[in-house]
PDB file of C-alpha atoms in Angstrom:
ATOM      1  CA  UNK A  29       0.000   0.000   0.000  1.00 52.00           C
ATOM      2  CA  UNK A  30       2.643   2.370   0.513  1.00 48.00           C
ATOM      3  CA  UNK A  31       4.516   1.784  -2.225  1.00 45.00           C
ATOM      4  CA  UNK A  32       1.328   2.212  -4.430  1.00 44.00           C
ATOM      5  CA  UNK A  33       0.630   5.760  -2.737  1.00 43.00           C
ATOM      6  CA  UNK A  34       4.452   6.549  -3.137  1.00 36.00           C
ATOM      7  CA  UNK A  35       4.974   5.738  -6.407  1.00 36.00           C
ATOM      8  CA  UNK A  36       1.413   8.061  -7.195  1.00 40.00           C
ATOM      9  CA  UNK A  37       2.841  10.940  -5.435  1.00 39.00           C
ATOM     10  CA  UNK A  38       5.758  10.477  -7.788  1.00 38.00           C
ATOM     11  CA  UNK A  39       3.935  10.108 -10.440  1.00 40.00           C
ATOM     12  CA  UNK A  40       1.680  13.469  -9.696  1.00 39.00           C
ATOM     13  CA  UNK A  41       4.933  15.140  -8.729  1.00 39.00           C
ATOM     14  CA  UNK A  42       5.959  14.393 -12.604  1.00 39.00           C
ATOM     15  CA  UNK A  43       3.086  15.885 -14.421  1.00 37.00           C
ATOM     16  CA  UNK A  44       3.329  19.182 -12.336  1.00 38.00           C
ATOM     17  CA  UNK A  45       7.793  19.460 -13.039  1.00 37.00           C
ATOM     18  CA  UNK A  46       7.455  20.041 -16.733  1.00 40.00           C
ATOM     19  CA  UNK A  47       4.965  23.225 -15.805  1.00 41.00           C
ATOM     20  CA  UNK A  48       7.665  24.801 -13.966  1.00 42.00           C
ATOM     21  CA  UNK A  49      10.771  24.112 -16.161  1.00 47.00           C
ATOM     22  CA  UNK A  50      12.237  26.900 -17.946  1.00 53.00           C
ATOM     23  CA  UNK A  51      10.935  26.943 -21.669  1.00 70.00           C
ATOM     24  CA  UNK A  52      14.805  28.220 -23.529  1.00 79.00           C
ATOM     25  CA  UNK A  53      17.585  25.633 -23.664  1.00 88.00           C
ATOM     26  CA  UNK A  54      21.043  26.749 -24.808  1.00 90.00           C
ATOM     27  CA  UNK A  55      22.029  26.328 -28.289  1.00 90.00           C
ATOM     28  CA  UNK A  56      18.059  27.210 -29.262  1.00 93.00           C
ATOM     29  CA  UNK A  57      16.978  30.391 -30.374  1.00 94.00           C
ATOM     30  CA  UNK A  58      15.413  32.436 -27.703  1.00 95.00           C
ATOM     31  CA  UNK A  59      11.725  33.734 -28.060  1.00 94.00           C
ATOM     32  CA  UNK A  60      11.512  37.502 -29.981  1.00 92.00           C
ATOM     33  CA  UNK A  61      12.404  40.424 -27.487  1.00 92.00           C
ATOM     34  CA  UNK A  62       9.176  42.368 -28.631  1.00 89.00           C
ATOM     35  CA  UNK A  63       9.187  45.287 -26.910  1.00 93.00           C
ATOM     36  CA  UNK A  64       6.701  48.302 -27.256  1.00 89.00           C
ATOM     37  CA  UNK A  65       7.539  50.656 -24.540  1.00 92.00           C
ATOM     38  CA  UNK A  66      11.472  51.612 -23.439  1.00 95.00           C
ATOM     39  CA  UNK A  67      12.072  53.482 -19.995  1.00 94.00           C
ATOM     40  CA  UNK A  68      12.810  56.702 -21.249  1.00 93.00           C
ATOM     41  CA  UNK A  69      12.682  55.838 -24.816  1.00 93.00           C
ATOM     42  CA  UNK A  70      16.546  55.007 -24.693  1.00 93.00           C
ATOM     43  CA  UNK A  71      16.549  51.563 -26.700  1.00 96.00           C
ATOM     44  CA  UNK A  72      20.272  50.022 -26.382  1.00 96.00           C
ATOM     45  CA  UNK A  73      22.201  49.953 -29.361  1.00 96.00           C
ATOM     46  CA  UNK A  74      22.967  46.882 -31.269  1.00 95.00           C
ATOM     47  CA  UNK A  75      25.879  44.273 -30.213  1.00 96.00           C
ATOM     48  CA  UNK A  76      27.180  41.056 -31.061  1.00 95.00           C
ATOM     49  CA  UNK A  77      26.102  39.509 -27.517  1.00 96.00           C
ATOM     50  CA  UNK A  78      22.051  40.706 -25.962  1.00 97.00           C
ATOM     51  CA  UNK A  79      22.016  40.104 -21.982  1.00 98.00           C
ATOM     52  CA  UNK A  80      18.346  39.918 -21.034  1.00 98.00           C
ATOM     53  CA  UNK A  81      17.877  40.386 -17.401  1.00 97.00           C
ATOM     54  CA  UNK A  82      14.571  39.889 -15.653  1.00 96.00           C
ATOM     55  CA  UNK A  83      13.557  42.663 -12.577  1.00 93.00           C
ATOM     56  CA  UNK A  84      11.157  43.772 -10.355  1.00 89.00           C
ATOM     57  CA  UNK A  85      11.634  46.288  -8.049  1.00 86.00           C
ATOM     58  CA  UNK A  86      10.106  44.743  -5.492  1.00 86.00           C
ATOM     59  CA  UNK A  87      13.416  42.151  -5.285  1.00 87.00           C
ATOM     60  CA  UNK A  88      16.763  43.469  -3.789  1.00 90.00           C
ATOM     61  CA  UNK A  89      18.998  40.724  -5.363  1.00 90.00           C
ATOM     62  CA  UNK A  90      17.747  42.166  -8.565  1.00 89.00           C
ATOM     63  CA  UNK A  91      18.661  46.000  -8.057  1.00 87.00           C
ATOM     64  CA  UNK A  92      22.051  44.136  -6.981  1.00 90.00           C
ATOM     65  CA  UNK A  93      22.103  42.467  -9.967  1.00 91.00           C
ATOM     66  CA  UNK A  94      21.301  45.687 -12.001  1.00 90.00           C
ATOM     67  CA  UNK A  95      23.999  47.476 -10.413  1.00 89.00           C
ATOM     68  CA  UNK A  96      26.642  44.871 -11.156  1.00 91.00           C
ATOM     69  CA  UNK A  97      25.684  44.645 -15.036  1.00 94.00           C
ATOM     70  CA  UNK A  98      26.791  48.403 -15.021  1.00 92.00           C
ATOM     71  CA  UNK A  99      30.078  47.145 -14.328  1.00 92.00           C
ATOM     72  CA  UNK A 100      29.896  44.474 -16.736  1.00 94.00           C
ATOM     73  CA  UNK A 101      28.439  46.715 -19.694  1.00 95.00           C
ATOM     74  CA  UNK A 102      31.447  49.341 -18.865  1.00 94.00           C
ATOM     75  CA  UNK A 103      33.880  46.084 -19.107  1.00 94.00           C
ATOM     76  CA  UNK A 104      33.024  44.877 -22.455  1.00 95.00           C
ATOM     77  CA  UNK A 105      31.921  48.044 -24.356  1.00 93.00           C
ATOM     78  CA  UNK A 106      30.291  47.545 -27.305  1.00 94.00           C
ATOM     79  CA  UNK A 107      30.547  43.836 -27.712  1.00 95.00           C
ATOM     80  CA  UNK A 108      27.508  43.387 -25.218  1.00 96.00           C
ATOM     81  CA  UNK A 109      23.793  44.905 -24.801  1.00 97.00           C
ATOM     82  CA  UNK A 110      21.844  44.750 -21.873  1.00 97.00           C
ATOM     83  CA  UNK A 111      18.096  44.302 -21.995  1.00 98.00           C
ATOM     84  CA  UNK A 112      16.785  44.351 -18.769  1.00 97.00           C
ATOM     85  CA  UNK A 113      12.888  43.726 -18.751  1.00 96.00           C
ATOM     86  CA  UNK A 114      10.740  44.903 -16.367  1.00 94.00           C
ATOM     87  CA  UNK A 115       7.733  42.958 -15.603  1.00 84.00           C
ATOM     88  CA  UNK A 116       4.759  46.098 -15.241  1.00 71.00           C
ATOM     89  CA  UNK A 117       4.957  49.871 -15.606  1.00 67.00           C
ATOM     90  CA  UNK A 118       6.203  50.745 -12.309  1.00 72.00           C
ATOM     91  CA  UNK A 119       7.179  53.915 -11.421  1.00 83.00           C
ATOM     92  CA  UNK A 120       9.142  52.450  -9.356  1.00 85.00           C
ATOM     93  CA  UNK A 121      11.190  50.342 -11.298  1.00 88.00           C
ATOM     94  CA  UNK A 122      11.748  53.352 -13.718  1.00 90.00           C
ATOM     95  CA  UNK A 123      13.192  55.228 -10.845  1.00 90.00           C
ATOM     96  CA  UNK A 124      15.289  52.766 -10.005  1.00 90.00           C
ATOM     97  CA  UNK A 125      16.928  51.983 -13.286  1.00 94.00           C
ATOM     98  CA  UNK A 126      16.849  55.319 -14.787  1.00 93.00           C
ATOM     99  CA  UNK A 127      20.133  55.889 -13.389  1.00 93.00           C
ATOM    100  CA  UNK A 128      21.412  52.700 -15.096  1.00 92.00           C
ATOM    101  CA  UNK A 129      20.641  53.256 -18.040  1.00 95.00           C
ATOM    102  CA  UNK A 130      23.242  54.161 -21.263  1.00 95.00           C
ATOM    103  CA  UNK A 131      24.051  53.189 -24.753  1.00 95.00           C
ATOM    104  CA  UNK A 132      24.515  49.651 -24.118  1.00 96.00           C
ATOM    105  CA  UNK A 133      21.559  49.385 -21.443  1.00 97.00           C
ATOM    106  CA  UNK A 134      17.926  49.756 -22.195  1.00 97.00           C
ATOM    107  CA  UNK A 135      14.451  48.662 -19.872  1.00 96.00           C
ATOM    108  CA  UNK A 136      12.161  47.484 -21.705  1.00 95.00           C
ATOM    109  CA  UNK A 137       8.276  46.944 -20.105  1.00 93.00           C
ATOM    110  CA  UNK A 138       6.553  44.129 -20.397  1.00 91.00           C
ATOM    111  CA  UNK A 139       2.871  45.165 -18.891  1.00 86.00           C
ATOM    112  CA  UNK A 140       1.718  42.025 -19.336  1.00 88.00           C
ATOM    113  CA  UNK A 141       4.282  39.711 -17.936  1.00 90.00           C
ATOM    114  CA  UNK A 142       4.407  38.065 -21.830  1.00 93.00           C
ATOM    115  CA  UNK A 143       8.337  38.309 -21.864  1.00 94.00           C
ATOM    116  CA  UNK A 144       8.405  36.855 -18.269  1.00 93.00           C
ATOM    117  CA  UNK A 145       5.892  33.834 -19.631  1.00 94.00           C
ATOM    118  CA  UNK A 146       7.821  33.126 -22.622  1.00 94.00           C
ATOM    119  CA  UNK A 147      11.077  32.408 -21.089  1.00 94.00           C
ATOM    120  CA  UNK A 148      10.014  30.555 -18.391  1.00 92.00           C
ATOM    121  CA  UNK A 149      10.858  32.853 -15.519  1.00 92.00           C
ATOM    122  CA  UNK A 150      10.101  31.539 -12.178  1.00 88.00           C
ATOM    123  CA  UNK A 151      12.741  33.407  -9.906  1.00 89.00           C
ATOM    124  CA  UNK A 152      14.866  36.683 -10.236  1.00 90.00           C
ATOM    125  CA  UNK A 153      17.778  37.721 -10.873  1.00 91.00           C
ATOM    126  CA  UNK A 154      17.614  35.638 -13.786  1.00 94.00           C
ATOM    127  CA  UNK A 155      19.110  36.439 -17.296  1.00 96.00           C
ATOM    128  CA  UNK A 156      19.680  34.814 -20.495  1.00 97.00           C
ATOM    129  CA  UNK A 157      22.831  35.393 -22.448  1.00 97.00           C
ATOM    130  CA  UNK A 158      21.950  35.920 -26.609  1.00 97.00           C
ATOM    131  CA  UNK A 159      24.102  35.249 -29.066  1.00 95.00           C
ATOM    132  CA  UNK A 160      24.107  37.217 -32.624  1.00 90.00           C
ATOM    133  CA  UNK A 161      21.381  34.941 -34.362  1.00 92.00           C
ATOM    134  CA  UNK A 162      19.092  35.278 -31.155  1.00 94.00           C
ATOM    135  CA  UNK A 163      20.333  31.542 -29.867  1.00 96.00           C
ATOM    136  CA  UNK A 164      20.580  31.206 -25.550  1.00 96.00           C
ATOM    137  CA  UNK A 165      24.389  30.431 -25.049  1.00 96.00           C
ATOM    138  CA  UNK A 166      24.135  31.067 -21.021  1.00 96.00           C
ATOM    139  CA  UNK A 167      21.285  31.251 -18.854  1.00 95.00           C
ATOM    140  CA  UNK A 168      21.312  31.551 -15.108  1.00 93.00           C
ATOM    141  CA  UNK A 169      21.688  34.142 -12.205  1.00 92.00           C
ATOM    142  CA  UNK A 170      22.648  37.032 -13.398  1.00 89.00           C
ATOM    143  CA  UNK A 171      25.215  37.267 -10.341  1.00 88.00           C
ATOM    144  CA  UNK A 172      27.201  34.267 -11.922  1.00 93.00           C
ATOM    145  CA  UNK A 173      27.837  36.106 -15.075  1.00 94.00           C
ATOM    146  CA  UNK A 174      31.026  36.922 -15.711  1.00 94.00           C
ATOM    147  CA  UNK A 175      33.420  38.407 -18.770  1.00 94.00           C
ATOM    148  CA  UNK A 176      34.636  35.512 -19.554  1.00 94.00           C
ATOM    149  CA  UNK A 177      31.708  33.435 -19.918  1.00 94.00           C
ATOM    150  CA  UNK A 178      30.583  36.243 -22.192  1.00 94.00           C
ATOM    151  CA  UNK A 179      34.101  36.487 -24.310  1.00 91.00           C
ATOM    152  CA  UNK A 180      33.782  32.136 -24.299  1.00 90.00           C
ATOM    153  CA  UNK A 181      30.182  31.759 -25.557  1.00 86.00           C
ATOM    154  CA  UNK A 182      29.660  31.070 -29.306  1.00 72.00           C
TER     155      UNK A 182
END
């Protein structure tokens, strides 16, 4: 009897996983960054590597993470963007990032959380590293990202 009941709570536990699982994989191309509305209007310019970072302002590790892909965008110059996506229009979050933002760093809302949905995003900081024909070649906390995993991805 218990085996019965524990191999059905397994068996329920394996229909819920795949609901949860993030929906990019590396080495496949990343769902389209559509994106109507840009804090400020300041859209980052183009670059061989996208970051897309995830944020709400509600999260502290995520302003962290914010602040530390400053550093990162002044590092590598123009041979990275930074999308960071914002999930509502939050004053805010605007206030927050304003400061943050350049050339190579643009917020992007996403009022409807359709950005959030389509890559899977169940915790922050979370980012996804883009190669040049939109393909994920890193994915992960955006605190783990470092120049040289950028420079090493292809």
């Amino acid at each position: 009897m218990k085996k019965t009941i524990v191999l059905l709570l397994l068996a329920l536990t394996g229909f819920a996983l795949p609901g949860n699982t993030q929906h990019i994989v590396p080495g496949e191309r990343a769902p389209e960054l559509k994106i109507q509305n840009w804090i400020d209007g300041k859209v980052p310019a183009p670059a061989p590597r996208t970051y897309v970072e995830f944020f709400h302002s509600s999260c502290k590790a995520s302003a962290e993470s914010v602040e530390r892909l400053g550093e990162l965008s002044r590092h590598m110059g123009d041979k990275l963007r930074i999308v960071i996506i914002v999930c509502n229009d939050d004053e805010k979050a605007a206030e927050a990032l304003r400061p943050r933002l350049s050339d190579s760093i643009g917020a992007g809302i996403d009022p409807e959380g359709k950005l959030f949905a389509a890559y899977g995003v169940h915790y922050i900081p979370f980012g996804v590293l883009l190669g040049p024909r939109n393909r994920v070649l890193w994915m992960g906390n955006s605190r783990q990202l470092t120049p040289e995993i950028i420079e090493k991805s292809e």
